[in-house]
Amino acid sequence: MTKTQTLDALLGGQQISDFSRKWVENSDTNEEKIRRAYETLKKIGLSDDKIASRAELLGMNPETIERNYQALSKLGLKDDKIASQAHLLGRDPETIERNYKRLSDLGLKDDKIASQAHLLGRDPETIERNYKRLSDLGLKDDKIASQAHLLGRD
């Protein structure tokens, strides 16, 4: 069975983007890893529709998905929040860890980071650049932490 056939068998009729199909087809994964990634995503609570919309995750290493899931859970993110931010499951674990550490260093508590989970997937340089700009404007760390969403802006 080809990787594309495996996608179609797992997601039975769901619309999968050409990007995701090509991503999975060009990945170094195999049918077993695609199935394991699918099972992990289902366990977290992603519907087939949500998985199809992020089908490139099926081309990721299932261990990466699991490791990111564990890290996000440890931060206090509930499964439904993780499902709504599913792209984080495919991010480089070091990026998530680096962003978590930086946000934590700014004074954000785990519950605040969980409520702004999208920041964990941002480019760390964007967060740092925005922090510097806000700081240069005279905002103190506690004010920046209270408006953490600004760290992820363009």
mmCIF file of C-alpha atoms in Angstrom:
data_model
loop_
_atom_site.group_PDB
_atom_site.id
_atom_site.type_symbol
_atom_site.label_atom_id
_atom_site.label_comp_id
_atom_site.label_asym_id
_atom_site.label_seq_id
_atom_site.Cartn_x
_atom_site.Cartn_y
_atom_site.Cartn_z
ATOM 1 C CA MET A 1 0.000 0.000 0.000
ATOM 2 C CA THR A 2 1.368 3.456 -0.870
ATOM 3 C CA LYS A 3 1.477 6.281 1.637
ATOM 4 C CA THR A 4 -1.353 8.040 -0.210
ATOM 5 C CA GLN A 5 -3.460 4.892 -0.138
ATOM 6 C CA THR A 6 -2.817 4.620 3.606
ATOM 7 C CA LEU A 7 -3.995 8.226 4.077
ATOM 8 C CA ASP A 8 -7.158 7.496 2.114
ATOM 9 C CA ALA A 9 -7.789 4.267 4.019
ATOM 10 C CA LEU A 10 -7.433 6.004 7.403
ATOM 11 C CA LEU A 11 -9.333 9.158 6.554
ATOM 12 C CA GLY A 12 -12.004 7.536 4.373
ATOM 13 C CA GLY A 13 -13.285 10.227 2.096
ATOM 14 C CA GLN A 14 -12.074 13.279 4.014
ATOM 15 C CA GLN A 15 -10.631 16.096 1.911
ATOM 16 C CA ILE A 16 -6.823 16.130 2.157
ATOM 17 C CA SER A 17 -4.843 19.009 0.676
ATOM 18 C CA ASP A 18 -2.322 18.423 -2.066
ATOM 19 C CA PHE A 19 0.308 19.951 0.228
ATOM 20 C CA SER A 20 -0.360 17.334 2.919
ATOM 21 C CA ARG A 21 -0.387 14.486 0.425
ATOM 22 C CA LYS A 22 2.959 15.599 -1.015
ATOM 23 C CA TRP A 23 4.390 16.171 2.467
ATOM 24 C CA VAL A 24 3.529 12.636 3.551
ATOM 25 C CA GLU A 25 4.598 11.128 0.242
ATOM 26 C CA ASN A 26 8.011 12.834 0.464
ATOM 27 C CA SER A 27 8.501 12.109 4.169
ATOM 28 C CA ASP A 28 10.723 9.313 5.442
ATOM 29 C CA THR A 29 7.747 7.681 7.127
ATOM 30 C CA ASN A 30 6.131 4.383 6.226
ATOM 31 C CA GLU A 31 2.672 2.833 6.490
ATOM 32 C CA GLU A 32 3.230 1.668 10.070
ATOM 33 C CA LYS A 33 4.390 5.127 11.237
ATOM 34 C CA ILE A 34 1.470 6.807 9.458
ATOM 35 C CA ARG A 35 -0.926 4.490 11.281
ATOM 36 C CA ARG A 36 0.819 5.086 14.631
ATOM 37 C CA ALA A 37 0.686 8.863 14.138
ATOM 38 C CA TYR A 38 -3.011 8.562 13.244
ATOM 39 C CA GLU A 39 -3.715 6.487 16.364
ATOM 40 C CA THR A 40 -1.887 9.024 18.551
ATOM 41 C CA LEU A 41 -3.879 11.904 17.087
ATOM 42 C CA LYS A 42 -7.144 10.005 17.582
ATOM 43 C CA LYS A 43 -6.179 9.216 21.185
ATOM 44 C CA ILE A 44 -5.697 12.930 21.827
ATOM 45 C CA GLY A 45 -9.187 13.557 20.501
ATOM 46 C CA LEU A 46 -8.682 14.839 16.978
ATOM 47 C CA SER A 47 -11.552 13.994 14.664
ATOM 48 C CA ASP A 48 -10.886 12.574 11.214
ATOM 49 C CA ASP A 49 -11.904 15.949 9.803
ATOM 50 C CA LYS A 50 -9.288 17.745 11.950
ATOM 51 C CA ILE A 51 -6.627 15.156 11.106
ATOM 52 C CA ALA A 52 -7.417 15.560 7.407
ATOM 53 C CA SER A 53 -6.998 19.327 7.736
ATOM 54 C CA ARG A 54 -3.547 18.732 9.286
ATOM 55 C CA ALA A 55 -2.727 15.512 7.418
ATOM 56 C CA GLU A 56 0.925 16.528 7.140
ATOM 57 C CA LEU A 57 1.164 15.436 10.783
ATOM 58 C CA LEU A 58 0.793 11.866 9.540
ATOM 59 C CA GLY A 59 4.149 12.296 7.817
ATOM 60 C CA MET A 60 5.804 13.170 11.126
ATOM 61 C CA ASN A 61 7.647 10.809 13.389
ATOM 62 C CA PRO A 62 5.033 9.421 15.827
ATOM 63 C CA GLU A 63 7.542 9.773 18.672
ATOM 64 C CA THR A 64 7.801 13.526 17.986
ATOM 65 C CA ILE A 65 4.027 13.849 18.114
ATOM 66 C CA GLU A 66 3.896 11.884 21.364
ATOM 67 C CA ARG A 67 6.779 13.837 22.926
ATOM 68 C CA ASN A 68 5.140 17.171 22.028
ATOM 69 C CA TYR A 69 1.813 15.931 23.345
ATOM 70 C CA GLN A 70 3.427 14.988 26.653
ATOM 71 C CA ALA A 71 5.214 18.354 26.895
ATOM 72 C CA LEU A 72 2.011 20.299 26.137
ATOM 73 C CA SER A 73 0.046 18.200 28.631
ATOM 74 C CA LYS A 74 2.692 18.836 31.266
ATOM 75 C CA LEU A 75 2.175 22.577 30.735
ATOM 76 C CA GLY A 76 -1.484 22.109 31.580
ATOM 77 C CA LEU A 77 -3.008 22.050 28.121
ATOM 78 C CA LYS A 78 -6.096 19.861 28.014
ATOM 79 C CA ASP A 79 -6.622 17.510 25.092
ATOM 80 C CA ASP A 80 -9.236 19.774 23.506
ATOM 81 C CA LYS A 81 -6.795 22.719 23.573
ATOM 82 C CA ILE A 82 -4.057 20.543 22.085
ATOM 83 C CA ALA A 83 -6.490 19.383 19.404
ATOM 84 C CA SER A 84 -7.330 22.997 18.552
ATOM 85 C CA GLN A 85 -3.597 23.771 18.313
ATOM 86 C CA ALA A 86 -2.723 20.518 16.530
ATOM 87 C CA HIS A 87 0.048 22.166 14.514
ATOM 88 C CA LEU A 88 2.102 22.237 17.735
ATOM 89 C CA LEU A 89 2.278 18.450 17.670
ATOM 90 C CA GLY A 90 4.382 18.619 14.534
ATOM 91 C CA ARG A 91 6.714 21.377 15.667
ATOM 92 C CA ASP A 92 10.324 20.833 16.529
ATOM 93 C CA PRO A 93 10.305 19.907 20.244
ATOM 94 C CA GLU A 94 13.305 22.174 20.825
ATOM 95 C CA THR A 95 11.328 25.170 19.493
ATOM 96 C CA ILE A 96 8.495 24.457 21.897
ATOM 97 C CA GLU A 97 10.932 24.063 24.792
ATOM 98 C CA ARG A 98 12.871 27.199 23.874
ATOM 99 C CA ASN A 99 9.683 29.279 23.615
ATOM 100 C CA TYR A 100 8.346 27.845 26.859
ATOM 101 C CA LYS A 101 11.564 28.753 28.667
ATOM 102 C CA ARG A 102 11.568 32.286 27.257
ATOM 103 C CA LEU A 103 7.915 32.877 28.137
ATOM 104 C CA SER A 104 8.508 31.454 31.590
ATOM 105 C CA ASP A 105 11.562 33.688 32.041
ATOM 106 C CA LEU A 106 9.317 36.675 31.237
ATOM 107 C CA GLY A 107 7.136 35.706 34.169
ATOM 108 C CA LEU A 108 4.326 33.859 32.428
ATOM 109 C CA LYS A 109 2.918 31.073 34.574
ATOM 110 C CA ASP A 110 2.069 27.724 33.015
ATOM 111 C CA ASP A 111 -1.662 28.515 32.897
ATOM 112 C CA LYS A 112 -0.981 31.769 31.005
ATOM 113 C CA ILE A 113 1.319 29.948 28.594
ATOM 114 C CA ALA A 114 -1.386 27.307 28.122
ATOM 115 C CA SER A 115 -3.933 30.015 27.320
ATOM 116 C CA GLN A 116 -1.511 31.459 24.737
ATOM 117 C CA ALA A 117 -0.354 28.072 23.447
ATOM 118 C CA HIS A 118 0.047 29.337 19.893
ATOM 119 C CA LEU A 119 3.152 31.213 21.100
ATOM 120 C CA LEU A 120 4.911 27.896 21.685
ATOM 121 C CA GLY A 121 4.900 27.261 17.950
ATOM 122 C CA ARG A 122 6.116 30.687 16.899
ATOM 123 C CA ASP A 123 9.569 31.381 15.598
ATOM 124 C CA PRO A 124 11.658 32.048 18.739
ATOM 125 C CA GLU A 125 13.296 35.028 17.023
ATOM 126 C CA THR A 126 9.856 36.631 16.526
ATOM 127 C CA ILE A 127 9.117 36.333 20.228
ATOM 128 C CA GLU A 128 12.518 37.760 21.135
ATOM 129 C CA ARG A 129 12.282 40.600 18.601
ATOM 130 C CA ASN A 130 8.788 41.561 19.818
ATOM 131 C CA TYR A 131 9.899 41.387 23.440
ATOM 132 C CA LYS A 132 12.777 43.741 22.700
ATOM 133 C CA ARG A 133 10.493 46.179 20.864
ATOM 134 C CA LEU A 134 7.943 46.195 23.678
ATOM 135 C CA SER A 135 10.700 46.580 26.235
ATOM 136 C CA ASP A 136 12.229 49.443 24.231
ATOM 137 C CA LEU A 137 8.817 51.141 24.368
ATOM 138 C CA GLY A 138 9.105 51.096 28.147
ATOM 139 C CA LEU A 139 6.906 48.122 28.972
ATOM 140 C CA LYS A 140 8.077 46.134 31.984
ATOM 141 C CA ASP A 141 8.164 42.334 31.945
ATOM 142 C CA ASP A 142 4.993 42.030 34.040
ATOM 143 C CA LYS A 143 3.060 44.223 31.578
ATOM 144 C CA ILE A 144 4.432 42.260 28.612
ATOM 145 C CA ALA A 145 3.459 39.024 30.365
ATOM 146 C CA SER A 146 -0.091 40.335 30.881
ATOM 147 C CA GLN A 147 -0.325 41.063 27.156
ATOM 148 C CA ALA A 148 1.606 38.004 25.981
ATOM 149 C CA HIS A 149 -0.342 37.766 22.727
ATOM 150 C CA LEU A 150 1.703 40.752 21.496
ATOM 151 C CA LEU A 151 4.828 38.579 21.483
ATOM 152 C CA GLY A 152 3.452 36.533 18.622
ATOM 153 C CA ARG A 153 2.458 39.405 16.370
ATOM 154 C CA ASP A 154 4.137 40.284 13.089
#
